[in-house]
Tab-separated table of C-alpha atoms in Angstrom:
chain	number	residue	atom	x	y	z
A	66	ALA	CA	108.442	141.263	146.479
A	67	GLY	CA	107.543	143.944	143.952
A	68	GLY	CA	107.884	141.699	140.870
A	69	SER	CA	104.744	140.287	139.278
A	70	ARG	CA	106.023	136.712	139.800
A	71	LEU	CA	106.444	137.295	143.565
A	72	ARG	CA	103.108	138.925	144.326
A	73	LYS	CA	101.726	135.580	145.439
A	74	LEU	CA	104.121	135.698	148.424
A	75	ARG	CA	102.629	138.899	149.837
A	76	THR	CA	100.495	138.886	152.948
A	77	ARG	CA	99.682	142.606	152.594
A	78	PRO	CA	99.356	144.651	149.361
A	79	SER	CA	101.731	147.276	150.724
A	80	GLU	CA	104.687	144.882	151.117
A	81	ARG	CA	107.650	145.724	148.913
A	82	VAL	CA	110.754	144.262	150.603
A	83	LEU	CA	111.366	141.001	152.501
A	84	GLY	CA	114.320	139.815	154.539
A	85	GLY	CA	116.150	136.660	153.569
A	86	LYS	CA	114.732	134.414	156.297
A	87	GLU	CA	111.192	135.675	155.817
A	88	TYR	CA	111.494	135.199	152.045
A	89	GLU	CA	112.675	131.595	152.576
A	90	ALA	CA	109.827	130.899	154.992
A	91	ARG	CA	107.209	132.141	152.558
A	92	LEU	CA	108.700	130.154	149.687
A	93	ARG	CA	108.513	127.022	151.835
A	94	ALA	CA	104.903	127.770	152.720
A	95	GLN	CA	104.025	128.359	149.074
A	96	PHE	CA	105.708	125.090	148.053
A	97	ALA	CA	103.899	123.138	150.801
A	98	ALA	CA	100.576	124.583	149.679
A	99	THR	CA	101.053	123.708	146.008
A	100	GLN	CA	102.917	120.379	146.457
A	101	PRO	CA	101.352	118.698	149.482
A	102	ALA	CA	102.577	115.221	148.546
A	103	THR	CA	106.283	116.124	148.601
A	104	GLY	CA	108.709	117.531	151.117
A	105	TRP	CA	111.998	119.385	151.340
A	106	ALA	CA	115.219	117.428	150.924
A	107	GLU	CA	117.062	116.734	154.164
A	108	MET	CA	120.591	118.149	154.327
A	109	PRO	CA	123.368	115.776	155.440
A	110	ALA	CA	124.773	116.151	158.929
A	111	ARG	CA	127.449	118.797	159.303
A	112	ARG	CA	131.055	117.678	159.427
A	113	GLY	CA	133.416	118.405	162.249
A	114	ALA	CA	136.598	120.422	162.054
A	115	LYS	CA	138.642	117.405	160.897
A	116	GLY	CA	136.234	116.520	158.118
A	117	LYS	CA	134.601	113.644	159.995
A	118	GLN	CA	130.838	113.449	159.903
A	119	ARG	CA	129.242	113.965	163.290
A	120	ARG	CA	127.437	110.920	164.555
A	121	PRO	CA	123.920	111.323	165.889
A	122	LYS	CA	123.361	110.695	169.550
A	123	GLN	CA	122.837	107.068	170.389
A	124	PRO	CA	119.552	105.966	171.888
A	125	ALA	CA	119.176	105.452	175.590
A	126	GLY	CA	119.863	101.744	175.350
A	127	GLY	CA	123.365	102.540	174.086
A	128	ALA	CA	123.028	100.542	170.826
A	129	SER	CA	124.523	102.141	167.736
A	130	SER	CA	122.271	102.936	164.763
A	131	ASP	CA	125.126	102.479	162.225
A	132	GLU	CA	124.330	98.829	161.645
A	133	ASP	CA	120.605	99.550	161.230
A	134	SER	CA	121.384	102.386	158.818
A	135	ASP	CA	123.769	100.260	156.756
A	136	GLY	CA	121.220	97.475	156.614
A	137	ALA	CA	118.496	99.845	155.453
A	138	VAL	CA	120.730	101.231	152.711
A	139	GLU	CA	121.631	97.764	151.484
A	140	LYS	CA	117.970	96.759	151.501
A	141	LEU	CA	116.961	99.811	149.481
A	142	ALA	CA	119.799	99.190	147.001
A	143	ALA	CA	118.746	95.567	146.551
A	144	GLU	CA	115.117	96.556	146.032
A	145	ALA	CA	116.114	99.215	143.494
A	146	GLN	CA	118.308	96.756	141.578
A	147	GLU	CA	115.546	94.167	141.505
A	148	ALA	CA	113.039	96.742	140.272
A	149	LEU	CA	115.417	97.880	137.534
A	150	LEU	CA	115.933	94.312	136.384
A	151	ARG	CA	112.165	93.932	136.186
A	152	GLY	CA	111.959	97.186	134.224
A	153	ALA	CA	109.764	98.900	136.802
A	154	PRO	CA	108.180	101.987	135.182
A	155	SER	CA	108.188	103.906	138.466
A	156	LEU	CA	111.978	103.806	138.578
A	157	LEU	CA	112.709	103.979	134.887
A	158	GLY	CA	110.383	106.917	134.359
A	159	ARG	CA	109.549	105.868	130.764
A	160	SER	CA	106.773	103.851	129.209
A	161	ASP	CA	107.197	101.686	126.136
A	162	ALA	CA	104.238	103.386	124.457
A	163	ILE	CA	104.987	106.523	122.472
A	164	SER	CA	103.428	109.735	123.717
A	165	GLY	CA	100.547	111.229	121.807
A	166	GLN	CA	101.253	114.780	122.962
A	167	GLU	CA	104.446	115.556	121.069
A	168	LEU	CA	106.552	113.729	118.508
A	169	ALA	CA	110.263	113.918	119.353
A	170	VAL	CA	112.004	114.316	115.988
A	171	LYS	CA	115.518	115.278	114.950
A	172	ARG	CA	116.699	115.891	111.414
A	173	THR	CA	119.877	114.111	110.341
A	174	VAL	CA	121.942	114.088	107.159
A	175	ASP	CA	119.773	113.437	104.104
A	176	LEU	CA	119.428	109.786	103.210
A	177	ASN	CA	120.777	110.416	99.699
A	178	ALA	CA	123.195	113.228	100.553
A	179	ALA	CA	126.014	111.191	99.002
A	180	ALA	CA	124.150	110.931	95.677
A	181	ALA	CA	121.048	113.023	95.192
A	182	SER	CA	118.555	112.062	92.506
A	183	ASN	CA	118.344	113.927	89.219
A	184	SER	CA	114.558	113.763	89.390
A	185	ALA	CA	111.837	113.546	91.993
A	186	VAL	CA	112.378	110.712	94.481
A	187	ASN	CA	109.319	108.616	93.649
A	188	CYS	CA	110.119	105.857	96.110
A	189	VAL	CA	112.019	105.301	99.341
A	190	ALA	CA	112.284	101.778	100.753
A	191	TRP	CA	114.080	100.185	103.705
A	192	HIS	CA	115.869	96.857	103.740
A	193	PRO	CA	114.570	94.425	106.407
A	194	ASN	CA	117.850	94.769	108.360
A	195	GLY	CA	117.179	98.488	108.946
A	196	ARG	CA	120.691	99.517	107.875
A	197	LEU	CA	120.157	99.806	104.128
A	198	ALA	CA	117.733	101.907	102.126
A	199	LEU	CA	117.081	102.623	98.472
A	200	THR	CA	115.826	105.579	96.481
A	201	ALA	CA	114.614	105.672	92.886
A	202	GLY	CA	112.823	107.945	90.446
A	203	PHE	CA	112.382	108.996	86.852
A	204	ASP	CA	116.175	109.333	86.396
A	205	LYS	CA	116.218	105.541	85.763
A	206	THR	CA	118.632	104.872	88.629
A	207	LEU	CA	118.167	102.837	91.790
A	208	ARG	CA	120.581	103.897	94.557
A	209	LEU	CA	121.414	101.837	97.621
A	210	PHE	CA	122.689	103.518	100.820
A	211	ARG	CA	124.122	102.345	104.134
A	212	VAL	CA	122.216	104.435	106.695
A	213	ASP	CA	123.914	105.617	109.891
A	214	GLY	CA	122.438	109.106	110.187
A	215	THR	CA	125.805	110.836	109.825
A	216	ARG	CA	127.282	109.891	106.442
A	217	ASN	CA	124.730	107.572	104.765
A	218	THR	CA	127.291	106.107	102.389
A	219	LEU	CA	126.311	105.264	98.826
A	220	LEU	CA	126.904	101.546	98.290
A	221	GLN	CA	125.734	101.069	94.736
A	222	SER	CA	123.925	102.744	91.855
A	223	VAL	CA	122.043	100.522	89.436
A	224	HIS	CA	121.048	102.027	86.109
A	225	LEU	CA	117.780	100.676	84.708
A	226	PRO	CA	117.663	101.545	81.000
A	227	LYS	CA	114.311	102.537	79.547
A	228	LEU	CA	112.658	102.350	82.977
A	229	GLN	CA	111.530	105.547	84.660
A	230	VAL	CA	110.953	104.132	88.137
A	231	ALA	CA	107.606	104.874	89.775
A	232	SER	CA	107.734	102.174	92.462
A	233	ALA	CA	110.421	100.032	94.112
A	234	ALA	CA	110.529	97.648	97.062
A	235	PHE	CA	112.709	95.037	98.764
A	236	SER	CA	111.705	91.393	98.976
A	237	SER	CA	110.846	90.158	102.460
A	238	ASP	CA	114.160	88.266	102.751
A	239	GLY	CA	116.161	91.282	101.567
A	240	ALA	CA	117.897	89.364	98.779
A	241	ARG	CA	116.266	91.249	95.909
A	242	ALA	CA	114.697	94.569	95.009
A	243	PHE	CA	111.916	95.048	92.491
A	244	ALA	CA	111.204	98.174	90.446
A	245	CYS	CA	108.592	99.207	87.906
A	246	GLY	CA	107.400	102.357	86.186
A	247	ARG	CA	106.972	103.929	82.790
A	248	GLY	CA	108.000	101.167	80.436
A	249	ARG	CA	106.858	97.780	79.206
A	250	GLN	CA	109.491	96.050	81.335
A	251	TRP	CA	110.034	95.885	85.070
A	252	ALA	CA	113.224	95.042	86.953
A	253	CYS	CA	114.538	92.577	89.517
A	254	VAL	CA	117.840	93.526	91.193
A	255	ASP	CA	119.938	90.836	92.885
A	256	LEU	CA	121.519	92.599	95.865
A	257	HIS	CA	124.263	90.003	96.313
A	258	SER	CA	125.626	90.318	92.786
A	259	GLY	CA	124.384	93.833	92.108
A	260	ARG	CA	123.001	92.712	88.747
A	261	ALA	CA	119.689	94.023	87.419
A	262	THR	CA	117.501	91.812	85.270
A	263	MET	CA	114.942	93.518	83.052
A	264	MET	CA	111.876	91.325	83.000
A	265	PRO	CA	110.269	90.925	79.546
A	266	PRO	CA	106.596	91.780	78.939
A	267	LEU	CA	104.263	89.178	80.413
A	268	PRO	CA	102.915	86.689	77.821
A	269	GLY	CA	99.540	87.659	76.469
A	270	ARG	CA	99.626	91.178	77.917
A	271	GLU	CA	100.375	94.498	76.251
A	272	GLU	CA	101.052	96.889	79.119
A	273	ALA	CA	102.386	100.384	78.513
A	274	GLY	CA	103.697	100.616	82.072
A	275	TYR	CA	103.207	99.760	85.718
A	276	ARG	CA	102.155	101.898	88.651
A	277	GLU	CA	103.266	99.865	91.629
A	278	VAL	CA	105.061	96.669	92.617
A	279	VAL	CA	104.270	95.152	96.037
A	280	PRO	CA	106.066	91.963	97.218
A	281	SER	CA	104.133	89.866	99.720
A	282	PRO	CA	105.424	89.653	103.331
A	283	ASP	CA	105.629	85.858	103.146
A	284	GLY	CA	107.882	85.946	100.074
A	285	ALA	CA	105.501	83.950	97.877
A	286	THR	CA	103.892	86.418	95.468
A	287	ILE	CA	104.129	89.885	93.917
A	288	ALA	CA	101.188	92.193	93.238
A	289	LEU	CA	101.824	94.209	90.080
A	290	LEU	CA	99.521	97.132	89.391
A	291	CYS	CA	99.352	98.120	85.714
A	292	GLU	CA	98.759	101.520	84.139
A	293	SER	CA	95.676	100.020	82.486
A	294	GLY	CA	94.117	99.348	85.882
A	295	ALA	CA	94.744	95.609	85.782
A	296	LEU	CA	95.960	93.830	88.919
A	297	LEU	CA	98.345	90.940	88.300
A	298	LEU	CA	99.552	88.311	90.749
A	299	LEU	CA	103.030	86.897	90.068
A	300	SER	CA	105.240	84.264	91.640
A	301	GLN	CA	108.034	85.978	93.564
A	302	LYS	CA	110.401	83.091	92.895
A	303	SER	CA	109.915	82.626	89.155
A	304	ARG	CA	108.356	86.038	88.376
A	305	THR	CA	105.739	84.329	86.196
A	306	LEU	CA	102.071	85.295	86.007
A	307	LEU	CA	99.811	83.345	88.366
A	308	ALA	CA	96.496	85.162	87.959
A	309	THR	CA	94.825	88.350	86.772
A	310	LEU	CA	92.818	89.477	89.776
A	311	GLN	CA	91.340	92.540	88.106
A	312	PRO	CA	91.180	93.008	84.336
A	313	SER	CA	92.066	96.140	82.415
A	314	GLU	CA	89.340	98.774	82.152
A	315	PRO	CA	88.933	101.445	79.449
A	316	THR	CA	88.399	104.134	82.099
A	317	ALA	CA	91.411	102.999	84.122
A	318	ARG	CA	92.229	106.494	85.384
A	319	PHE	CA	89.011	106.556	87.346
A	320	GLY	CA	87.687	103.001	87.284
A	321	GLY	CA	90.701	100.677	87.374
A	322	CYS	CA	92.579	99.340	90.358
A	323	GLN	CA	94.267	102.239	92.149
A	324	CYS	CA	96.284	100.628	94.956
A	325	VAL	CA	96.988	97.344	96.740
A	326	ALA	CA	98.238	96.161	100.149
A	327	TYR	CA	98.916	92.751	101.671
A	328	SER	CA	97.871	91.622	105.123
A	329	PRO	CA	100.850	91.116	107.498
A	330	ASP	CA	100.905	87.354	106.875
A	331	GLY	CA	100.496	87.689	103.099
A	332	ALA	CA	97.296	85.629	103.074
A	333	LEU	CA	94.973	88.463	102.026
A	334	LEU	CA	95.321	91.175	99.409
A	335	PHE	CA	93.323	94.418	99.648
A	336	ALA	CA	92.750	96.243	96.360
A	337	SER	CA	90.778	99.345	95.499
A	338	GLY	CA	88.253	98.499	92.814
A	339	GLY	CA	87.872	101.889	91.183
A	340	GLY	CA	84.993	104.330	91.662
A	341	ASN	CA	82.545	104.616	94.562
A	342	GLY	CA	85.265	103.706	97.061
A	343	ARG	CA	84.988	99.991	96.299
A	344	VAL	CA	87.624	97.835	97.989
A	345	GLN	CA	88.055	94.120	97.362
A	346	VAL	CA	89.571	91.552	99.721
A	347	TRP	CA	91.287	88.661	97.940
A	348	ASP	CA	92.312	85.267	99.271
A	349	VAL	CA	95.795	85.001	97.745
A	350	ARG	CA	96.110	81.231	97.940
A	351	ARG	CA	92.710	80.485	96.359
A	352	ARG	CA	92.819	83.538	94.022
A	353	VAL	CA	89.208	84.473	94.868
A	354	CYS	CA	87.593	87.688	96.088
A	355	ILE	CA	86.058	86.885	99.473
A	356	HIS	CA	84.540	90.262	100.275
A	357	THR	CA	83.815	93.675	98.753
A	358	TRP	CA	83.126	96.782	100.806
A	359	HIS	CA	82.938	100.521	100.234
A	360	ASP	CA	85.215	103.153	101.698
A	361	GLY	CA	83.093	106.232	102.310
A	362	SER	CA	85.965	108.702	102.641
A	363	GLY	CA	85.904	109.719	98.961
A	364	VAL	CA	84.960	108.828	95.405
A	365	ARG	CA	88.171	106.845	94.815
A	366	THR	CA	90.373	105.024	97.271
A	367	THR	CA	93.902	106.029	96.308
A	368	ARG	CA	95.948	104.307	99.043
A	369	ILE	CA	95.529	101.318	101.379
A	370	ALA	CA	97.713	100.236	104.301
A	371	LEU	CA	97.423	97.524	106.942
A	372	SER	CA	99.012	97.777	110.375
A	373	PRO	CA	101.786	95.253	111.152
A	374	ASP	CA	99.826	93.897	114.114
A	375	GLY	CA	96.893	93.182	111.796
A	376	ARG	CA	94.463	95.257	113.820
A	377	TYR	CA	93.823	98.200	111.497
A	378	VAL	CA	93.138	98.968	107.857
A	379	ALA	CA	93.707	102.555	106.704
A	380	THR	CA	92.510	104.043	103.445
A	381	GLY	CA	93.299	107.326	101.725
A	382	SER	CA	90.949	108.927	99.238
A	383	ASP	CA	91.003	111.419	96.382
A	384	ALA	CA	89.363	113.914	98.747
A	385	GLY	CA	92.387	113.859	101.090
A	386	VAL	CA	90.550	111.953	103.818
A	387	VAL	CA	92.285	109.109	105.669
A	388	ALA	CA	89.900	106.603	107.246
A	389	LEU	CA	90.842	104.080	109.933
A	390	TYR	CA	88.978	100.761	110.213
A	391	GLU	CA	89.252	97.630	112.324
A	392	THR	CA	90.456	94.737	110.187
A	393	ALA	CA	88.091	92.324	111.926
A	394	ALA	CA	85.119	94.483	110.986
A	395	VAL	CA	86.290	94.755	107.377
A	396	VAL	CA	86.750	91.027	106.729
A	397	ALA	CA	83.645	90.027	108.710
A	398	GLY	CA	81.362	91.195	105.895
A	399	GLY	CA	78.952	94.059	105.454
A	400	GLU	CA	79.907	97.717	105.405
A	401	PRO	CA	82.373	98.614	108.194
A	402	LYS	CA	82.187	101.926	110.001
A	403	ALA	CA	85.340	104.017	110.239
A	404	LEU	CA	86.839	104.388	113.700
A	405	LYS	CA	88.309	107.757	112.758
A	406	GLU	CA	88.604	110.008	109.734
A	407	PHE	CA	91.615	112.318	109.489
A	408	MET	CA	90.863	115.402	107.396
A	409	ASN	CA	94.183	117.214	107.636
A	410	VAL	CA	95.023	116.975	103.926
A	411	ARG	CA	92.965	118.565	101.149
A	412	THR	CA	94.327	116.792	98.067
A	413	ALA	CA	94.433	113.123	97.074
A	414	ILE	CA	96.411	110.861	99.404
A	415	THR	CA	99.410	109.404	97.553
A	416	ALA	CA	101.399	107.852	100.434
A	417	LEU	CA	100.131	106.023	103.512
A	418	ALA	CA	101.956	103.793	106.019
A	419	PHE	CA	101.953	102.484	109.590
A	420	ASN	CA	105.113	102.206	111.668
A	421	HIS	CA	106.367	98.812	112.846
A	422	SER	CA	104.638	98.945	116.253
A	423	SER	CA	101.286	100.052	114.791
A	424	GLU	CA	101.331	103.169	116.973
A	425	LEU	CA	101.795	105.748	114.229
A	426	LEU	CA	100.079	106.351	110.913
A	427	ALA	CA	101.665	108.732	108.414
A	428	PHE	CA	100.002	110.064	105.282
A	429	ALA	CA	100.908	112.539	102.550
A	430	SER	CA	99.844	114.023	99.239
A	431	LYS	CA	102.256	114.949	96.470
A	432	TYR	CA	99.845	117.496	95.033
A	433	ALA	CA	100.321	120.136	97.741
A	434	LYS	CA	103.461	121.523	99.353
A	435	ALA	CA	104.387	120.101	102.795
A	436	SER	CA	101.167	118.098	102.768
A	437	MET	CA	102.120	115.397	105.238
A	438	ARG	CA	100.953	114.467	108.760
A	439	VAL	CA	101.631	111.819	111.440
A	440	ALA	CA	98.765	110.499	113.570
A	441	HIS	CA	98.951	108.823	116.985
A	442	LEU	CA	96.575	105.854	116.870
A	443	ALA	CA	95.962	105.438	120.591
A	444	THR	CA	94.586	108.965	120.918
A	445	ARG	CA	93.376	109.172	117.282
A	446	ARG	CA	94.965	112.594	116.940
A	447	VAL	CA	97.479	114.175	114.581
A	448	TYR	CA	100.688	115.451	116.182
A	449	PRO	CA	100.518	119.250	116.389
A	450	ASN	CA	104.256	119.942	116.770
A	451	TRP	CA	105.605	118.285	113.612
A	452	PRO	CA	105.882	118.799	110.735
A	453	THR	CA	105.670	122.587	110.902
A	454	SER	CA	105.539	125.273	108.248
A	455	LYS	CA	109.350	125.496	108.466
A	456	THR	CA	109.967	121.781	107.881
A	457	PRO	CA	111.577	121.626	104.391
A	458	LEU	CA	109.484	118.768	103.053
A	459	LYS	CA	108.628	120.442	99.712
A	460	TYR	CA	106.261	118.213	97.691
A	461	VAL	CA	106.396	114.788	99.337
A	462	GLN	CA	106.508	112.096	96.657
A	463	SER	CA	107.124	109.141	98.957
A	464	PHE	CA	108.084	108.230	102.509
A	465	ALA	CA	108.900	105.161	104.587
A	466	PHE	CA	109.441	104.180	108.213
A	467	SER	CA	112.555	102.120	108.912
A	468	PRO	CA	111.871	98.562	110.190
A	469	GLY	CA	112.364	99.616	113.828
A	470	SER	CA	110.767	103.076	113.323
A	471	GLY	CA	113.991	104.763	114.367
A	472	TYR	CA	114.029	106.704	111.091
A	473	LEU	CA	111.454	108.287	108.827
A	474	SER	CA	112.571	109.281	105.344
A	475	PHE	CA	110.809	111.450	102.752
A	476	GLY	CA	111.472	111.684	99.038
A	477	ASN	CA	110.529	115.044	97.535
A	478	ASP	CA	110.260	116.697	94.141
A	479	LYS	CA	113.731	118.297	94.433
A	480	GLY	CA	115.604	114.980	94.325
A	481	ALA	CA	116.298	114.897	98.066
A	482	ALA	CA	115.441	112.115	100.514
A	483	LEU	CA	115.172	113.827	103.897
A	484	LEU	CA	115.957	111.700	106.936
A	485	TYR	CA	114.532	112.246	110.418
A	486	ARG	CA	115.309	110.415	113.657
A	487	LEU	CA	112.303	109.438	115.789
A	488	ASN	CA	113.866	109.667	119.232
A	489	HIS	CA	111.381	107.410	121.027
A	490	PHE	CA	112.511	104.317	119.108
A	491	GLU	CA	115.996	103.032	119.881
A	492	ALA	CA	116.419	100.584	116.999
A	493	ALA	CA	116.591	101.751	113.415
């Protein structure tokens, strides 16, 4: 008992050696003192010389306890099976909610290991089926991969001439992919035929390029954000212009529309209105702005995201602050108060997204190395265990959760799309 870990078993400071039985007795006493609600496991009855288990003595009445024992075992088995079928947490030992203490993450083969980009990966997007993903960048190529976490086979590469891709996304039905960037044209890719159609400049508009393309969740419209700061609303079916929600502004770099996001049902469109953190809420069907509020997290709101359950609105600012609001408070009118402000990033937020279950919120900035964090919404805290200083994120240009949150992929400035498995979620 001379070791520092065994000093708690001493009854006298001078004790140095214990016999086996005394050592066992003191361990039992220590266990009973620290774990009063549990007990020692009972050893099975010893077997006789011929390997047969000795039967306990029968009670005075002479009735055997075998039948009672068998009945008790069958009853316990039936109860356990019933509880398992009900998904009883006490027996399963796992809750459906993800833990806020530690994020269980495992790195897999890079998403684009079969065909790395020749430029920064400006966009990563997941197909609605969760088995396909695309990457794109300034190398004018959109690549489609079948994701399994082991090989991630390249299915197709689509070259988009004269289009340095800054943004790309799948349609809600997964039949098409849209891409835009530095160029007067933008692209629509038919995934069934593999053919890319370069869309001509919109009538009456002289745009030098586009910042972002965002298809609506209901498949009806497309929000197209121009380099000039204009916000255009297009028909997703015909790709024709429906309305100009925000006009071009001479000081577009600081005063034009910076980012957009649809509500989960596609009925509302949230758009940053330039300086002073102004955010507008548009009724998509009526094409009218129904509310304007101010995000106090910075001078400019650089990213907006809405949770899939419709409960939260998150904004990212040029100051690196991510603010979390209740959607009901935002659309009710007035100036909403942030539920939480995450100040873990010091440069402008350039990527912001919720996972499918609205439990996680990830945010990143491409202006600082490894500047990316994941927040747990229930506890309103950022995970401390990941990413770490050794996580090879480089400069994160884009990221995306898979539809079932089983994967999280990052596009960086080195042309790689890193792929990580989130172990809590079973489906991709």
